[in-house]
Coordinates of C-alpha atoms in Angstrom, one line a residue:
M1 CA 189.7 -62.2 162.0
S2 CA 192.0 -65.2 162.7
E3 CA 190.6 -68.6 163.8
E4 CA 192.7 -68.4 167.1
K5 CA 191.0 -65.0 168.0
I6 CA 187.6 -66.4 167.2
I7 CA 188.2 -69.4 169.6
R8 CA 189.6 -67.1 172.3
D9 CA 186.6 -64.8 172.2
K10 CA 184.2 -67.7 172.3
D11 CA 186.0 -69.1 175.4
E12 CA 185.8 -65.8 177.1
R13 CA 182.0 -65.5 176.4
T14 CA 181.6 -69.1 177.7
D15 CA 183.5 -68.3 180.9
G16 CA 181.3 -65.2 181.5
K17 CA 178.2 -67.2 180.9
D18 CA 179.2 -69.9 183.4
L19 CA 179.9 -67.3 186.1
Y20 CA 176.6 -65.5 185.4
E21 CA 174.6 -68.8 185.4
E22 CA 176.2 -69.9 188.8
E23 CA 175.3 -66.5 190.3
L24 CA 171.8 -66.8 188.9
L25 CA 171.2 -70.3 190.2
S26 CA 172.6 -69.3 193.6
R27 CA 170.0 -66.5 193.8
I28 CA 167.2 -68.8 192.7
E29 CA 168.2 -71.3 195.5
D30 CA 168.3 -68.6 198.1
A31 CA 164.9 -67.3 197.1
A32 CA 163.5 -70.8 197.3
A33 CA 165.0 -71.4 200.7
R34 CA 163.6 -68.2 202.0
G35 CA 160.2 -69.1 200.7
A36 CA 160.3 -72.4 202.3
Q37 CA 161.4 -71.0 205.6
T38 CA 158.5 -68.6 205.9
G39 CA 156.2 -71.6 205.5
T40 CA 153.5 -69.3 204.1
R41 CA 151.6 -69.7 200.9
Y42 CA 152.5 -66.2 199.8
G43 CA 156.2 -66.8 200.3
I44 CA 156.1 -69.9 198.1
I45 CA 154.1 -68.1 195.4
L46 CA 156.5 -65.2 195.5
A47 CA 159.5 -67.5 195.3
T48 CA 158.0 -69.3 192.3
V49 CA 157.3 -66.0 190.5
I50 CA 160.8 -64.8 191.1
T51 CA 162.2 -68.1 189.9
L52 CA 160.1 -67.9 186.7
L53 CA 161.2 -64.3 186.0
L54 CA 164.8 -65.1 186.6
I55 CA 164.7 -68.1 184.2
T56 CA 162.9 -66.1 181.6
A57 CA 165.4 -63.3 181.8
A58 CA 168.3 -65.8 181.6
A59 CA 166.7 -67.4 178.4
F60 CA 166.5 -64.0 176.6
I61 CA 169.4 -62.0 178.0
L62 CA 172.2 -64.5 178.0
P63 CA 172.2 -65.3 174.3
A64 CA 171.8 -61.7 173.4
F65 CA 174.6 -60.5 175.7
F66 CA 177.1 -63.2 175.0
G67 CA 176.2 -64.1 171.4
I68 CA 176.1 -67.8 172.4
D69 CA 174.1 -69.0 169.4
Q70 CA 175.7 -66.8 166.8
K71 CA 178.5 -68.3 164.8
V72 CA 181.0 -66.6 162.6
S73 CA 179.6 -68.4 159.6
D74 CA 176.1 -67.0 160.4
V75 CA 177.3 -63.4 159.7
P76 CA 175.6 -62.4 156.4
A77 CA 178.1 -61.7 153.6
E78 CA 178.0 -58.4 151.8
T79 CA 175.2 -58.3 149.3
A80 CA 176.6 -59.0 145.8
I81 CA 175.9 -56.4 143.2
T82 CA 174.7 -58.0 140.1
P83 CA 176.0 -56.2 137.1
A84 CA 173.5 -55.0 134.5
P85 CA 173.5 -57.3 131.5
E86 CA 175.7 -56.0 128.7
E87 CA 173.7 -54.8 125.7
K88 CA 174.0 -57.2 122.7
R89 CA 176.0 -55.7 119.9
P90 CA 174.8 -56.2 116.3
T91 CA 176.8 -58.7 114.2
T92 CA 177.6 -58.9 110.5
A93 CA 174.8 -61.4 110.2
D94 CA 172.3 -58.8 111.6
F95 CA 173.3 -56.2 109.0
S96 CA 173.5 -58.7 106.2
E97 CA 170.0 -59.9 106.8
A98 CA 168.7 -56.3 106.8
I99 CA 170.5 -55.5 103.5
L100 CA 170.5 -58.7 101.5
T101 CA 166.7 -59.2 101.8
R102 CA 166.3 -55.8 100.0
T103 CA 168.9 -56.6 97.3
E104 CA 166.8 -59.6 96.3
Q105 CA 163.9 -57.2 95.7
K106 CA 165.9 -54.5 94.0
K107 CA 168.0 -56.6 91.6
K108 CA 169.3 -54.0 89.1
I109 CA 169.0 -50.4 90.3
E110 CA 168.9 -47.5 87.8
V111 CA 171.3 -44.9 89.1
F112 CA 171.8 -42.4 86.3
E113 CA 170.5 -41.4 82.9
A114 CA 172.6 -39.5 80.4
E115 CA 171.5 -37.6 77.3
V116 CA 173.8 -37.4 74.4
T117 CA 173.5 -35.6 71.0
D118 CA 175.6 -35.9 67.9
V119 CA 175.4 -34.8 64.3
V120 CA 176.1 -37.0 61.2
K121 CA 176.5 -35.6 57.7
L122 CA 174.8 -37.5 54.9
S123 CA 176.3 -36.9 51.4
D124 CA 175.6 -37.8 47.9
E125 CA 178.5 -36.9 45.7
G126 CA 176.4 -37.2 42.5
L127 CA 177.6 -37.5 38.9
L128 CA 181.4 -37.9 38.5
S129 CA 181.7 -36.9 42.2
L130 CA 181.7 -33.3 41.1
P131 CA 180.7 -30.7 43.7
V132 CA 178.2 -29.1 41.3
F133 CA 176.2 -32.4 41.4
S134 CA 176.6 -33.2 45.1
K135 CA 173.9 -33.1 47.8
S136 CA 174.4 -33.2 51.6
Q137 CA 172.2 -33.0 54.7
L138 CA 173.0 -32.8 58.4
I139 CA 171.1 -35.2 60.7
T140 CA 171.0 -34.7 64.5
F141 CA 170.7 -37.7 66.6
N142 CA 169.3 -37.3 70.2
G143 CA 169.9 -40.4 72.3
S144 CA 170.0 -41.4 75.9
V145 CA 171.7 -44.1 78.0
I146 CA 170.8 -45.6 81.4
Y147 CA 173.4 -46.7 83.9
T148 CA 172.5 -49.4 86.4
V149 CA 174.1 -51.3 89.4
D150 CA 173.5 -55.0 89.5
L151 CA 172.9 -56.3 93.0
T152 CA 171.8 -59.8 92.2
G153 CA 175.2 -61.3 93.1
M154 CA 175.5 -59.7 96.5
S155 CA 176.4 -61.9 99.5
E156 CA 177.4 -61.5 103.1
S157 CA 181.0 -61.3 102.0
D158 CA 180.2 -57.9 100.4
I159 CA 179.2 -56.5 103.8
E160 CA 182.0 -55.4 106.2
L161 CA 181.5 -54.6 109.8
D162 CA 184.0 -52.4 111.7
E163 CA 183.0 -52.7 115.4
S164 CA 185.7 -50.3 116.7
A165 CA 184.6 -47.5 114.3
K166 CA 180.9 -48.7 114.4
K167 CA 180.7 -48.6 110.6
V168 CA 179.1 -50.9 108.1
T169 CA 180.5 -50.9 104.5
L170 CA 178.6 -52.3 101.6
W171 CA 180.8 -53.2 98.6
I172 CA 179.0 -52.9 95.3
P173 CA 179.9 -53.4 91.6
H174 CA 180.6 -50.3 89.4
A175 CA 177.8 -48.9 87.4
E176 CA 177.1 -50.5 84.0
Q177 CA 176.3 -48.6 80.9
G178 CA 173.3 -49.7 79.0
E179 CA 172.6 -49.5 75.3
I180 CA 172.3 -46.1 73.7
N181 CA 168.7 -45.5 72.8
I182 CA 168.1 -43.3 69.7
P183 CA 164.4 -42.9 69.0
A184 CA 163.6 -42.2 65.4
S185 CA 161.1 -39.5 66.5
E186 CA 164.0 -37.6 68.1
M187 CA 166.1 -37.4 64.9
E188 CA 166.3 -33.9 63.4
F189 CA 166.9 -33.4 59.7
G190 CA 168.5 -30.2 58.4
D191 CA 168.1 -28.6 55.0
V192 CA 169.5 -30.3 52.0
E193 CA 172.4 -28.5 50.5
K194 CA 172.7 -28.9 46.7
G195 CA 175.3 -28.1 44.1
F196 CA 174.5 -25.8 41.3
L197 CA 173.6 -28.7 38.9
A198 CA 172.1 -31.0 41.6
F199 CA 168.4 -31.7 41.3
G200 CA 165.9 -33.7 43.4
E201 CA 165.8 -34.8 47.0
L202 CA 168.4 -36.6 48.9
K203 CA 167.1 -40.1 49.4
L204 CA 168.3 -42.7 51.9
S205 CA 168.2 -46.4 51.3
V206 CA 167.7 -48.9 54.2
E207 CA 171.4 -49.6 54.2
D208 CA 172.3 -46.0 54.3
E209 CA 170.0 -45.4 57.3
A210 CA 171.6 -48.3 59.2
K211 CA 175.1 -47.0 58.3
I212 CA 174.5 -43.5 59.5
E213 CA 172.8 -44.8 62.7
M214 CA 175.8 -46.9 63.5
E215 CA 178.0 -43.9 62.8
A216 CA 175.9 -41.8 65.2
E217 CA 176.0 -44.4 67.9
K218 CA 179.8 -44.6 67.6
K219 CA 180.2 -40.8 67.9
M220 CA 177.8 -40.8 70.9
M221 CA 180.0 -43.4 72.6
E222 CA 183.0 -41.3 72.1
T223 CA 181.2 -38.3 73.6
L224 CA 180.2 -40.3 76.7
L225 CA 183.8 -41.5 77.2
R226 CA 185.2 -38.0 76.7
E227 CA 182.8 -36.5 79.2
Q228 CA 183.5 -39.3 81.7
T229 CA 179.8 -40.1 82.1
L230 CA 180.6 -43.5 83.7
A231 CA 182.4 -41.7 86.6
Q232 CA 179.3 -39.6 87.1
A233 CA 177.2 -42.7 87.1
D234 CA 179.4 -44.2 89.8
R235 CA 178.9 -41.2 92.0
F236 CA 175.1 -41.4 91.6
A237 CA 175.3 -45.2 92.2
K238 CA 176.9 -44.7 95.7
M239 CA 174.3 -42.0 96.6
T240 CA 171.4 -44.1 95.3
V241 CA 172.4 -47.3 97.1
W242 CA 173.1 -45.4 100.3
E243 CA 169.7 -43.8 100.3
I244 CA 168.0 -47.2 99.8
F245 CA 169.8 -49.2 102.4
Q246 CA 170.8 -46.7 105.1
P247 CA 167.3 -46.7 106.8
F248 CA 167.6 -50.5 107.2
V249 CA 171.1 -50.3 108.7
A250 CA 169.9 -47.6 111.1
K251 CA 167.0 -49.8 112.1
V252 CA 169.4 -52.6 113.2
S253 CA 171.4 -50.0 115.2
P254 CA 171.3 -46.2 114.9
E255 CA 174.8 -46.0 116.4
Y256 CA 176.4 -47.5 113.3
T257 CA 177.2 -45.4 110.2
F258 CA 176.7 -46.8 106.7
E259 CA 179.1 -46.4 103.8
V260 CA 179.0 -47.6 100.2
S261 CA 182.2 -48.5 98.3
F262 CA 183.1 -50.2 95.0
K263 CA 184.6 -53.6 94.8

């Protein structure tokens, strides 16, 4: 509503009020005059009562009818709707705290163990290196190797947060191959094969034992490479790390998925 219209409406209400007040006061004066003319006590009382009633009616009816005391500024504005507070989204720091506190406890994680077997032939060519004097024996070596993932160097930079996809990615190092363990109790000795003129048992010196053990370890390493055992260890590394840390990521926010990748 424009300011000009507000002023015009107000003037119209004021003019109406003035006319109504003049008529009301005229009636009051006429009533008082009639009471005075009668000269009776009842007439005066009646005039007084009428006067009080008319004044009371004027006090309540006029403001309500004409809206005299109400200003445009007094009209209450529409009640503002307060929006609900937006839910706080988790940050990289939140997920980092949940993950890195556990990496400090885990340090190196064993993710895979491989068993490997190889055979080494031990020979003693005998006198003049003639086959009739030779001796030989097959020795089976049974070993194992453990693969680990080292989490001691993990930091917040290894944790990536994709808010649009609601995904948390943990970048870890590849699995590391430990030393091949060949327990002496797991060695298997085959029968000694002898030439026609060979006598006695096949004896090993300390140097011979060290030599064939090194040869066995070398062959085991070749077997592990050939069978791509390290690649298998990497697959188990991702699975193991995911199983360890996924519950802590979900605790921060179940809406986010968790993924493990290699640096």
